[in-house]
JSON list of N, CA, C and O in Angstrom, two decimals:
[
{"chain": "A", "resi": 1333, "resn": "UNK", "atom": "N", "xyz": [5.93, 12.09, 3.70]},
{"chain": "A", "resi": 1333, "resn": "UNK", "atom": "CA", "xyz": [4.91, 12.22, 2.69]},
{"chain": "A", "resi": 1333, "resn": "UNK", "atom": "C", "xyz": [3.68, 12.86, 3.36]},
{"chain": "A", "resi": 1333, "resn": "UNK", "atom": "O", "xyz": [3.19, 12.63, 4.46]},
{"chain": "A", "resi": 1334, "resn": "UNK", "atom": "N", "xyz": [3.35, 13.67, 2.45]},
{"chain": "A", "resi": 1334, "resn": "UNK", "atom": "CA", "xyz": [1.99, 14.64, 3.34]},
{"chain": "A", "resi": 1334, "resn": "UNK", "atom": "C", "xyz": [0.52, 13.63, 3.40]},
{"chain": "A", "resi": 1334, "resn": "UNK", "atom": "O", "xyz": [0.40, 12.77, 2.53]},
{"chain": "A", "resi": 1335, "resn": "UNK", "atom": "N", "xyz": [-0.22, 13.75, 4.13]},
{"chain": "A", "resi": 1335, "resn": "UNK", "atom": "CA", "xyz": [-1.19, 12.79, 4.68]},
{"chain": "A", "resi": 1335, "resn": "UNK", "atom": "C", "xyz": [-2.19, 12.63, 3.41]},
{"chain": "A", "resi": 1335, "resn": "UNK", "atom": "O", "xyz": [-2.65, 11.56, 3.01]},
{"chain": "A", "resi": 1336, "resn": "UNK", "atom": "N", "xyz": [-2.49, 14.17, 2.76]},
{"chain": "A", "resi": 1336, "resn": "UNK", "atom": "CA", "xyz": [-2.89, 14.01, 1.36]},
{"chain": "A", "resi": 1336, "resn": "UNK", "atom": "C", "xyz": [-2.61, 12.99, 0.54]},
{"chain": "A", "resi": 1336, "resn": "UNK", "atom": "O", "xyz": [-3.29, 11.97, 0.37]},
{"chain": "A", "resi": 1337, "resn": "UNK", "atom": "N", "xyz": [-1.11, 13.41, -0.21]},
{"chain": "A", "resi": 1337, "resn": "UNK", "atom": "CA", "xyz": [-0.58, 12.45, -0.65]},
{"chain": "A", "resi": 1337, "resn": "UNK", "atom": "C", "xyz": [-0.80, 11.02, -0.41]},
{"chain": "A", "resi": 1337, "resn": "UNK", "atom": "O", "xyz": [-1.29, 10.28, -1.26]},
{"chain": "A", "resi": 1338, "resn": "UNK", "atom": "N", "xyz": [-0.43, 10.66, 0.77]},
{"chain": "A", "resi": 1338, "resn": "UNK", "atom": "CA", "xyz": [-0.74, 9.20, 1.21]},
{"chain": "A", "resi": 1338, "resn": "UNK", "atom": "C", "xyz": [-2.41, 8.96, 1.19]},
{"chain": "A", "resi": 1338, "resn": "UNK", "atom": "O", "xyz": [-2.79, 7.90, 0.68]},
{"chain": "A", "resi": 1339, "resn": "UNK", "atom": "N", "xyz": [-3.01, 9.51, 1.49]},
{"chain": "A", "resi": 1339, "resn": "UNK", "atom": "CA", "xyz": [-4.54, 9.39, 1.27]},
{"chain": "A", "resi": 1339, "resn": "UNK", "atom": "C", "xyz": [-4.94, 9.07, -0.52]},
{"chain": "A", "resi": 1339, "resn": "UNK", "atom": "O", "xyz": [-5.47, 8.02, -0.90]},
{"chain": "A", "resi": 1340, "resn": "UNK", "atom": "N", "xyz": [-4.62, 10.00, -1.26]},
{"chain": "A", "resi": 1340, "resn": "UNK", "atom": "CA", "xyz": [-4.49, 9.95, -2.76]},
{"chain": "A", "resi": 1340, "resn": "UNK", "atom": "C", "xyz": [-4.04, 8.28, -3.02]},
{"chain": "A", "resi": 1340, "resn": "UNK", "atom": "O", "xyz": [-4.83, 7.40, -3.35]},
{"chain": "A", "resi": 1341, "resn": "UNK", "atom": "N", "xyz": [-2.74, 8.11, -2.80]},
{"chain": "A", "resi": 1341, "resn": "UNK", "atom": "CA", "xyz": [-2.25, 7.04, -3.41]},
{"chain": "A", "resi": 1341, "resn": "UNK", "atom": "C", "xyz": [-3.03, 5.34, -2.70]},
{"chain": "A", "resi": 1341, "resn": "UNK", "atom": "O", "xyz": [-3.07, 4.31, -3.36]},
{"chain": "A", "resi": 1342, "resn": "UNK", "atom": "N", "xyz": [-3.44, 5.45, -1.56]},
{"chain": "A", "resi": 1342, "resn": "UNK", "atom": "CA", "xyz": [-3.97, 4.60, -0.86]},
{"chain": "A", "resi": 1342, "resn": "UNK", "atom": "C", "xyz": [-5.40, 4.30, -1.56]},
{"chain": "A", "resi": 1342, "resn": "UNK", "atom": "O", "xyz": [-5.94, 3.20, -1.57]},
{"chain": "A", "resi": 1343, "resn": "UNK", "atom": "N", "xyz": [-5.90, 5.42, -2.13]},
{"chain": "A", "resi": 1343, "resn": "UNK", "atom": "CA", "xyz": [-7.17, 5.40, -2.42]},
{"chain": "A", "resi": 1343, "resn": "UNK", "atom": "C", "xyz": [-6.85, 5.02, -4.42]},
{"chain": "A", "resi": 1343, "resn": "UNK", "atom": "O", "xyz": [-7.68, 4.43, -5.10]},
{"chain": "A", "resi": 1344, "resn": "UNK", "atom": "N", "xyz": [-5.86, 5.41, -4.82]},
{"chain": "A", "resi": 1344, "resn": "UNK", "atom": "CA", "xyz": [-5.41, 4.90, -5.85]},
{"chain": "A", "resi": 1344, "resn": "UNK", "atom": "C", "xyz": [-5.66, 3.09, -5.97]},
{"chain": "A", "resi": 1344, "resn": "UNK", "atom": "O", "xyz": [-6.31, 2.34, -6.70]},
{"chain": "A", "resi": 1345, "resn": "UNK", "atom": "N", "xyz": [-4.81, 2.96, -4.89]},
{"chain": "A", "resi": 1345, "resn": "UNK", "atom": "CA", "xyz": [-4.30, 1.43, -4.57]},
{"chain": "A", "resi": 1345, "resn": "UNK", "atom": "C", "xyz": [-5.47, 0.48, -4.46]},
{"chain": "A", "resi": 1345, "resn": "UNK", "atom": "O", "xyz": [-5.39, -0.70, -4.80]},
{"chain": "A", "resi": 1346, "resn": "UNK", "atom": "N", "xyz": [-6.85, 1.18, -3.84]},
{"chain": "A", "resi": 1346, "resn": "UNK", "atom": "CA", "xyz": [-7.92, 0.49, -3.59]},
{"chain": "A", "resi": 1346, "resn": "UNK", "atom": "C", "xyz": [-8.79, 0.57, -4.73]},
{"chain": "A", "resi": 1346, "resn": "UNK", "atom": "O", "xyz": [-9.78, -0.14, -4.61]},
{"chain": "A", "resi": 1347, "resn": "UNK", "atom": "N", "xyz": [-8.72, 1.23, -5.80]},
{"chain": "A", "resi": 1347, "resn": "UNK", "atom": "CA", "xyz": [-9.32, 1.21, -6.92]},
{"chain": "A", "resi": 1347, "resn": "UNK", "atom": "C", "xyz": [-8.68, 0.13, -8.05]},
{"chain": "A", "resi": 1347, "resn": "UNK", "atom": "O", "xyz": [-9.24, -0.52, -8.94]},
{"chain": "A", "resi": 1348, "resn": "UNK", "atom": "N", "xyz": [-7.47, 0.20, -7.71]},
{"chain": "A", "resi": 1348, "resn": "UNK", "atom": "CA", "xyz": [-7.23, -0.69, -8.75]},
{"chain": "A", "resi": 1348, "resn": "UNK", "atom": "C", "xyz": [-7.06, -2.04, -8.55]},
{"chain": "A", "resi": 1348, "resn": "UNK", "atom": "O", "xyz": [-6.77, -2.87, -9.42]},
{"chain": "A", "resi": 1349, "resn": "UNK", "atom": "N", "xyz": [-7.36, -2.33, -6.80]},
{"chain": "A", "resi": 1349, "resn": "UNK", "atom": "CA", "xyz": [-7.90, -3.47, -6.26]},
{"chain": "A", "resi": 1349, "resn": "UNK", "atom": "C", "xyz": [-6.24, -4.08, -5.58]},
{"chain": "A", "resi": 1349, "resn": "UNK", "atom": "O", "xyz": [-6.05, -5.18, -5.07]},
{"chain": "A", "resi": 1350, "resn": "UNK", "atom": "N", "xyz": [-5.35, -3.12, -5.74]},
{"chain": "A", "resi": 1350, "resn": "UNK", "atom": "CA", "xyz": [-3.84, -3.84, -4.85]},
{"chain": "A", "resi": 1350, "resn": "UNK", "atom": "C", "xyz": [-4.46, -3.89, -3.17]},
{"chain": "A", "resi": 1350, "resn": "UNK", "atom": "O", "xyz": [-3.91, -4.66, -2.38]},
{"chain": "A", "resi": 1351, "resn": "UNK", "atom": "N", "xyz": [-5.30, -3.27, -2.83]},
{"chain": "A", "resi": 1351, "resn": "UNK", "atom": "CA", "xyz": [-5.24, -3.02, -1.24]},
{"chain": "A", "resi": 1351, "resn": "UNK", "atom": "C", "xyz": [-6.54, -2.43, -1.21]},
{"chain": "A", "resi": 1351, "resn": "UNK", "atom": "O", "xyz": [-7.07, -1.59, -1.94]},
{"chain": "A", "resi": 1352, "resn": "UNK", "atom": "N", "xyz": [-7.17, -3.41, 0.31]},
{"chain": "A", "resi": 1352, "resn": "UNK", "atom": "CA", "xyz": [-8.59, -3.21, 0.68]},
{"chain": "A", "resi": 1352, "resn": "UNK", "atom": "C", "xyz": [-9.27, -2.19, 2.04]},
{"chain": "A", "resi": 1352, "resn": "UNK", "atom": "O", "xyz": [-9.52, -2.90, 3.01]},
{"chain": "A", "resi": 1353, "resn": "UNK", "atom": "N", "xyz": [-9.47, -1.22, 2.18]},
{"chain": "A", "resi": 1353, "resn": "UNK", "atom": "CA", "xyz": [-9.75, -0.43, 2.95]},
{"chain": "A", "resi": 1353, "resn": "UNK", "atom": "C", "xyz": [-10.44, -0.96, 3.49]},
{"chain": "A", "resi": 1353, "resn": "UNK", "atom": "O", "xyz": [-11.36, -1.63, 3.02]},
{"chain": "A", "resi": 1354, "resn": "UNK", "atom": "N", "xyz": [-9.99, -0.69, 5.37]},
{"chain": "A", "resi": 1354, "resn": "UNK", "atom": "CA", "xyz": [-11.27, -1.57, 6.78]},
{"chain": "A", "resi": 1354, "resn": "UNK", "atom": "C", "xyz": [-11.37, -0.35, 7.23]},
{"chain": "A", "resi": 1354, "resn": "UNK", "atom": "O", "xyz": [-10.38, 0.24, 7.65]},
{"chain": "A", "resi": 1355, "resn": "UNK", "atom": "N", "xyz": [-12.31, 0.08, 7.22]},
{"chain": "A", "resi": 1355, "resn": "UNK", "atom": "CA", "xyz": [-12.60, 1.58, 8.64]},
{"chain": "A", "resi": 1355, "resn": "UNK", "atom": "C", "xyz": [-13.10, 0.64, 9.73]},
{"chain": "A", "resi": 1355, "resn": "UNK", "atom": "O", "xyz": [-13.85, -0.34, 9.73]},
{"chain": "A", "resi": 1356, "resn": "UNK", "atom": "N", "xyz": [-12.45, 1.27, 10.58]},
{"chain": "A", "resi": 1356, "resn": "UNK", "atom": "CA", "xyz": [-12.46, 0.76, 12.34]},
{"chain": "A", "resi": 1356, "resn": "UNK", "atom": "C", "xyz": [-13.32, 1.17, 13.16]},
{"chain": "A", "resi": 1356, "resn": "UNK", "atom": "O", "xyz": [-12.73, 2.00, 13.85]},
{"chain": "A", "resi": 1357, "resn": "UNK", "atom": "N", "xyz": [-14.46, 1.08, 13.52]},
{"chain": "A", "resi": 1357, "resn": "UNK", "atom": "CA", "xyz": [-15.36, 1.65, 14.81]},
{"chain": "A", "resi": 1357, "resn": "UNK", "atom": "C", "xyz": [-14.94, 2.46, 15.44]},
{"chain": "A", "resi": 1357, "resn": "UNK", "atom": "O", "xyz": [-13.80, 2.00, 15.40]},
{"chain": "A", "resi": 1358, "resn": "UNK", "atom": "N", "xyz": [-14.78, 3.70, 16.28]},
{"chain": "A", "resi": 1358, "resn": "UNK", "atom": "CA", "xyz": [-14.26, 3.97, 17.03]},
{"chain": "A", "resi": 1358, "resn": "UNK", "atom": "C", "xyz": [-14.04, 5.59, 17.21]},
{"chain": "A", "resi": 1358, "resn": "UNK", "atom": "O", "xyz": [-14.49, 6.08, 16.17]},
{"chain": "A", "resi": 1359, "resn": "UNK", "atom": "N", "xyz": [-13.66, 6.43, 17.88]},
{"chain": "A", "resi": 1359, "resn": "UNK", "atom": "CA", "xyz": [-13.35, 8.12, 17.81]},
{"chain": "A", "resi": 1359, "resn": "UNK", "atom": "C", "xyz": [-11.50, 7.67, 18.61]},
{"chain": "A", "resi": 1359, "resn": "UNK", "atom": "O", "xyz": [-11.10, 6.92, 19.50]},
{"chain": "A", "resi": 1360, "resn": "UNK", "atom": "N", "xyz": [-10.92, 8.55, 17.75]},
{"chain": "A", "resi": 1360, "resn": "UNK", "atom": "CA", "xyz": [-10.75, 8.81, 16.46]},
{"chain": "A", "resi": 1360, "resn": "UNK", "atom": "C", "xyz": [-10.89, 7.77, 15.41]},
{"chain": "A", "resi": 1360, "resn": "UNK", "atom": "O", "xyz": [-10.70, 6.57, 15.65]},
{"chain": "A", "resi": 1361, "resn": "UNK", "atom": "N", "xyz": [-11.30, 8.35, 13.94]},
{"chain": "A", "resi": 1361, "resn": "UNK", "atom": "CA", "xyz": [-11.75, 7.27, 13.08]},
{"chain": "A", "resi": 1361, "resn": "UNK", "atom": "C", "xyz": [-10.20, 6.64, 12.95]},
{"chain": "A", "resi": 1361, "resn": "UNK", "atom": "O", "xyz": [-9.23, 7.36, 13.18]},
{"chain": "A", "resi": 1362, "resn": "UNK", "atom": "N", "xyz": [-10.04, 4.99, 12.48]},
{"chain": "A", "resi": 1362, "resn": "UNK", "atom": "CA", "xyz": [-9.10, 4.58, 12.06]},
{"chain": "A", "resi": 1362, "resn": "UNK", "atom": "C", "xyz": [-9.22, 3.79, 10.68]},
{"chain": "A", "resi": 1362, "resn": "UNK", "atom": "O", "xyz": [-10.27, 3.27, 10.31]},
{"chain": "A", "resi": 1363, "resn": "UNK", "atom": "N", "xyz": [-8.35, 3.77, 10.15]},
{"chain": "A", "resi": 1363, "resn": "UNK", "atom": "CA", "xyz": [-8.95, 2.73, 8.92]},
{"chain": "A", "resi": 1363, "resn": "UNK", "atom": "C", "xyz": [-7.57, 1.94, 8.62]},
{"chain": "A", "resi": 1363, "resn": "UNK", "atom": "O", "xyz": [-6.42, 2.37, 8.67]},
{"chain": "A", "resi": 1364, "resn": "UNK", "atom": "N", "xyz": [-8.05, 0.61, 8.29]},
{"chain": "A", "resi": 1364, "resn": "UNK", "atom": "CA", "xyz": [-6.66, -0.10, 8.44]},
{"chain": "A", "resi": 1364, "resn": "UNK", "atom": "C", "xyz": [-6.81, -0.46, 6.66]},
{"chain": "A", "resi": 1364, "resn": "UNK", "atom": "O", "xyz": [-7.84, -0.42, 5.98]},
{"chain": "A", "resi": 1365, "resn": "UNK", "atom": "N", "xyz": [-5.83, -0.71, 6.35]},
{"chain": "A", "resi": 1365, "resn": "UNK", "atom": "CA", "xyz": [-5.72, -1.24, 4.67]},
{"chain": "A", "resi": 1365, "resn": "UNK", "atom": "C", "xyz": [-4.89, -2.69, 4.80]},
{"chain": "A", "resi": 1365, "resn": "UNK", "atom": "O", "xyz": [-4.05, -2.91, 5.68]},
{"chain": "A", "resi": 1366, "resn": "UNK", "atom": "N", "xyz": [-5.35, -3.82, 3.55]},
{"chain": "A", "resi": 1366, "resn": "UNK", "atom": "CA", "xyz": [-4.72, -4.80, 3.68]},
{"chain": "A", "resi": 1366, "resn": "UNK", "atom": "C", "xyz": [-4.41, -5.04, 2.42]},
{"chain": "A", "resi": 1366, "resn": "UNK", "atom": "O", "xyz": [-4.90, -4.35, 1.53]},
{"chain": "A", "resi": 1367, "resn": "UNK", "atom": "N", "xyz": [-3.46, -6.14, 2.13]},
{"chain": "A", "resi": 1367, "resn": "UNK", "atom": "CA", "xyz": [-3.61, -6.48, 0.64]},
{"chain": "A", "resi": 1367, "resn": "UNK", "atom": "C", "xyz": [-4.33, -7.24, 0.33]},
{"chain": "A", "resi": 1367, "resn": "UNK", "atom": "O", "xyz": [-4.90, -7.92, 1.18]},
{"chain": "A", "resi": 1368, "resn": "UNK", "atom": "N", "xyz": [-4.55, -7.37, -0.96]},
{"chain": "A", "resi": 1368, "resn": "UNK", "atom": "CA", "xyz": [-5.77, -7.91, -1.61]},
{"chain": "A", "resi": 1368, "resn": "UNK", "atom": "C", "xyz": [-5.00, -9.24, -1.99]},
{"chain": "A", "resi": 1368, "resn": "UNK", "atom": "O", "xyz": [-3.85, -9.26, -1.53]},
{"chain": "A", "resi": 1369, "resn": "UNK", "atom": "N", "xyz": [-5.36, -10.33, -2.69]},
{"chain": "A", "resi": 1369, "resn": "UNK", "atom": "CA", "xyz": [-5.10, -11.36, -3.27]},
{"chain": "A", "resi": 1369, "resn": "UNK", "atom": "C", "xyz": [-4.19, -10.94, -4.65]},
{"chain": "A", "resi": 1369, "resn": "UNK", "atom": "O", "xyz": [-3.16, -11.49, -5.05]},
{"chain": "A", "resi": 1370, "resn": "UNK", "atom": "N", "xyz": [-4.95, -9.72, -5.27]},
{"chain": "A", "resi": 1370, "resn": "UNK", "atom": "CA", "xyz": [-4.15, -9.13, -6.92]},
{"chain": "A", "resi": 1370, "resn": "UNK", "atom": "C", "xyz": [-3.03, -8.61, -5.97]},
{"chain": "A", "resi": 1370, "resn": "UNK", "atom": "O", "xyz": [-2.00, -8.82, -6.62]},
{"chain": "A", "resi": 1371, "resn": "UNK", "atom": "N", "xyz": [-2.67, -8.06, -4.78]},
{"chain": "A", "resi": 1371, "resn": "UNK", "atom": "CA", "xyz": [-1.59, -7.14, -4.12]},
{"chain": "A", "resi": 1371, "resn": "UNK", "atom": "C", "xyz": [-0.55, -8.30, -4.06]},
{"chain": "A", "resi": 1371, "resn": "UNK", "atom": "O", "xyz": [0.57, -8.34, -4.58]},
{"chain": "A", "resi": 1372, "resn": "UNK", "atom": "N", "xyz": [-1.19, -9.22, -3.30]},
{"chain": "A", "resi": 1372, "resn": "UNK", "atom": "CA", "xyz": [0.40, -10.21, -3.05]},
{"chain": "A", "resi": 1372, "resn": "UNK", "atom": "C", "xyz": [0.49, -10.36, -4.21]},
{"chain": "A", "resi": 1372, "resn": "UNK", "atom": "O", "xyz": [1.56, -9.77, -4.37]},
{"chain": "A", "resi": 1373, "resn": "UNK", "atom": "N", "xyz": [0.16, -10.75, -5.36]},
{"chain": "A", "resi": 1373, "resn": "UNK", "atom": "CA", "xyz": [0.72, -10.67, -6.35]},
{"chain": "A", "resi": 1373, "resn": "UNK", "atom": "C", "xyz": [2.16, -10.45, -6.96]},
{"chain": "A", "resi": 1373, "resn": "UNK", "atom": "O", "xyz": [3.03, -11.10, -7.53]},
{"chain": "A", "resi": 1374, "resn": "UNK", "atom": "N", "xyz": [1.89, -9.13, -6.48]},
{"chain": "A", "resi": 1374, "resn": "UNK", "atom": "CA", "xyz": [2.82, -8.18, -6.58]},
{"chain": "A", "resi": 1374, "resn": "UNK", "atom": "C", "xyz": [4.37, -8.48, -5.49]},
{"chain": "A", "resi": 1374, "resn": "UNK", "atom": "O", "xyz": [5.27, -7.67, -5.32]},
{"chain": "A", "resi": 1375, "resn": "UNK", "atom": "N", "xyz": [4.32, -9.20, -5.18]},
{"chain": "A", "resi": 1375, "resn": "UNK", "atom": "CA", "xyz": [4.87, -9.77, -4.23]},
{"chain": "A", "resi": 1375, "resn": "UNK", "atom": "C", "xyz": [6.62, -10.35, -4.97]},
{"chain": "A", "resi": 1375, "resn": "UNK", "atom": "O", "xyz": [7.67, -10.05, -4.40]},
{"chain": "A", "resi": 1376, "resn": "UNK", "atom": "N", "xyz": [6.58, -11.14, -6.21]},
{"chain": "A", "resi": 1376, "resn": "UNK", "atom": "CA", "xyz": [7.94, -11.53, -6.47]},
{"chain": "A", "resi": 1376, "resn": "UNK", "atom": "C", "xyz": [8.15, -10.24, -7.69]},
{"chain": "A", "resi": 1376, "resn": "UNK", "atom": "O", "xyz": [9.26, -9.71, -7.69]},
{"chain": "A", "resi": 1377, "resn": "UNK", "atom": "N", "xyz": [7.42, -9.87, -8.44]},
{"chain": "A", "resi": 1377, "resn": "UNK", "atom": "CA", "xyz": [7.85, -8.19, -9.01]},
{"chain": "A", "resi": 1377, "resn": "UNK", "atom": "C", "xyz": [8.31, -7.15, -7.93]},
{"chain": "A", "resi": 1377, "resn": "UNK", "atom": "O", "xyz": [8.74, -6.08, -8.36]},
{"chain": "A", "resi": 1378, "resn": "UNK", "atom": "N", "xyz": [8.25, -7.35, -6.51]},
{"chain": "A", "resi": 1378, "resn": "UNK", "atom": "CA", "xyz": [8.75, -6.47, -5.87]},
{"chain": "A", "resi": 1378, "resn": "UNK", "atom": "C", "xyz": [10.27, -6.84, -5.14]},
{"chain": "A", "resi": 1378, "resn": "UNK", "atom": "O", "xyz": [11.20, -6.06, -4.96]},
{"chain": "A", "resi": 1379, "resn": "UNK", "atom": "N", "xyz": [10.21, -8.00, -4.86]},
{"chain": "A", "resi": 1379, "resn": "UNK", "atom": "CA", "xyz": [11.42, -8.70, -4.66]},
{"chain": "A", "resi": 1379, "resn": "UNK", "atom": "C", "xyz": [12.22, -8.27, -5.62]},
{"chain": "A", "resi": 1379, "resn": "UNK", "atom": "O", "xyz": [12.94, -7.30, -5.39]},
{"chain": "A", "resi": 1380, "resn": "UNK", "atom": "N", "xyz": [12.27, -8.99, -7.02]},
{"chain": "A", "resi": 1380, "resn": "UNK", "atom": "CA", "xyz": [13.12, -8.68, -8.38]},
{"chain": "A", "resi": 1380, "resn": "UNK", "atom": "C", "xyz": [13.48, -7.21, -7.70]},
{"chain": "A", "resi": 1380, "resn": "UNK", "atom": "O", "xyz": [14.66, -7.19, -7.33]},
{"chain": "A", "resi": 1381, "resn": "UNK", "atom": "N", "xyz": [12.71, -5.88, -7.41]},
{"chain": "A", "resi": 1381, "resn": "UNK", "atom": "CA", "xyz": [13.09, -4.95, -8.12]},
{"chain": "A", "resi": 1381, "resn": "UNK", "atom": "C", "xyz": [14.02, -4.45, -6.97]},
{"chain": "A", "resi": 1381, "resn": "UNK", "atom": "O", "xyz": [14.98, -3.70, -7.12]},
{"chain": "A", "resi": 1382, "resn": "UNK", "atom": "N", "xyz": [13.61, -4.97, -5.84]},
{"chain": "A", "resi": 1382, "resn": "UNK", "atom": "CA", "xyz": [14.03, -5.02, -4.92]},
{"chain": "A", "resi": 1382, "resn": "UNK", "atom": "C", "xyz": [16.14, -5.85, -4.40]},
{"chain": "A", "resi": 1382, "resn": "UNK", "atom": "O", "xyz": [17.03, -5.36, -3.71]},
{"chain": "A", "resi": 1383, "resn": "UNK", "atom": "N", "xyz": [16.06, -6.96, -5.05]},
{"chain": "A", "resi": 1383, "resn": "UNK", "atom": "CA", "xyz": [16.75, -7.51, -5.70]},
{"chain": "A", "resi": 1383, "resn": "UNK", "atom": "C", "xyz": [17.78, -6.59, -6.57]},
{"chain": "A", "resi": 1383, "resn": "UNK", "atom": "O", "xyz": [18.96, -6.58, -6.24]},
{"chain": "A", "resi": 1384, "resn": "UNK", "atom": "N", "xyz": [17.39, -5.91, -7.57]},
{"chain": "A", "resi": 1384, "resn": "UNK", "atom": "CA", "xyz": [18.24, -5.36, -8.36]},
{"chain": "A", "resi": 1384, "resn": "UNK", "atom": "C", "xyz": [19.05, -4.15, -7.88]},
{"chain": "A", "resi": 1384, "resn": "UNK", "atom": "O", "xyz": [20.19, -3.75, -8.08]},
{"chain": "A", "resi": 1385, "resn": "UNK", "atom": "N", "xyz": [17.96, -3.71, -7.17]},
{"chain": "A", "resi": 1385, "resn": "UNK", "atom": "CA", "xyz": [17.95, -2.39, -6.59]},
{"chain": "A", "resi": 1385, "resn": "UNK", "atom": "C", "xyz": [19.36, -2.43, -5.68]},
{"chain": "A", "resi": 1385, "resn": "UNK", "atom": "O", "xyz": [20.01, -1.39, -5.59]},
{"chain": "A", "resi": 1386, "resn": "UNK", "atom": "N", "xyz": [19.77, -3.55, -5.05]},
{"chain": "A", "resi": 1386, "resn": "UNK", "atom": "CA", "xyz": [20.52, -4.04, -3.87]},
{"chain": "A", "resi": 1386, "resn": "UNK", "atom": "C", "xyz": [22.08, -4.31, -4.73]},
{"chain": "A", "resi": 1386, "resn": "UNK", "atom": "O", "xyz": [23.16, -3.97, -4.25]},
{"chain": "A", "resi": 1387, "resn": "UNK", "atom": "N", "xyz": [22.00, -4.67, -5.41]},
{"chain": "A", "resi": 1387, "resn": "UNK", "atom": "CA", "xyz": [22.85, -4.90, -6.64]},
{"chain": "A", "resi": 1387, "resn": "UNK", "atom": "C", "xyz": [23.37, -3.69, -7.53]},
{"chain": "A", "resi": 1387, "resn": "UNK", "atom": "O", "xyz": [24.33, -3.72, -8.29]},
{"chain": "A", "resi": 1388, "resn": "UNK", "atom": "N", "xyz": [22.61, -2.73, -7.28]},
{"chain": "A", "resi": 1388, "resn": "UNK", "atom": "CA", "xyz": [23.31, -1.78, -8.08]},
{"chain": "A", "resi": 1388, "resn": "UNK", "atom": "C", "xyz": [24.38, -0.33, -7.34]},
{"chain": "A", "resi": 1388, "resn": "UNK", "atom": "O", "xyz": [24.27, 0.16, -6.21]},
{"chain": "A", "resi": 1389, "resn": "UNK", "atom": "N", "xyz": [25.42, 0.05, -8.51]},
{"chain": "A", "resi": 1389, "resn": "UNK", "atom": "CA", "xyz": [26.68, 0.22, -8.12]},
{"chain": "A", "resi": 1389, "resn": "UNK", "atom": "C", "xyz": [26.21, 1.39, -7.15]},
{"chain": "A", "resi": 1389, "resn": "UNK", "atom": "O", "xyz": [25.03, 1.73, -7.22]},
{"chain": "A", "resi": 1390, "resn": "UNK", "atom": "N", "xyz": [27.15, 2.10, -6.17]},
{"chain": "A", "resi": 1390, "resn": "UNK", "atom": "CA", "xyz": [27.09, 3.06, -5.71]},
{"chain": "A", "resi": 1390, "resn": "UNK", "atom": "C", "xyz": [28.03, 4.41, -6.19]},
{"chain": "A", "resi": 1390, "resn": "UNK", "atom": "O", "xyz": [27.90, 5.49, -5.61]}
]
């Protein structure tokens, strides 16, 4: 996935509050992302799909 891309969707993710952006002190800049409290959430909807996903035919 192009760094764009991943930048886009990360910054998606932090708007809608799944995941919290840390910028790190330092050269080169780093920025670490975590989940949020609404992110784990997301946590047994990802299992399920995850779950199904494993289950289905080949």
């Amino acid at each position: 996935m192009p760094d764009k891309v991943l930048s886009d969707r990360l910054a998606q993710l932090g708007e809608a509050g799944v995941v919290q952006r840390d910028r790190r002190p330092g050269w080169p800049p780093r920025v670490r992302y975590t989940l949020t409290a609404h992110g784990n959430r997301l946590g047994p909807v990802l299992q399920t799909l995850w779950d199904w996903g494993a289950e289905a035919p080949v």
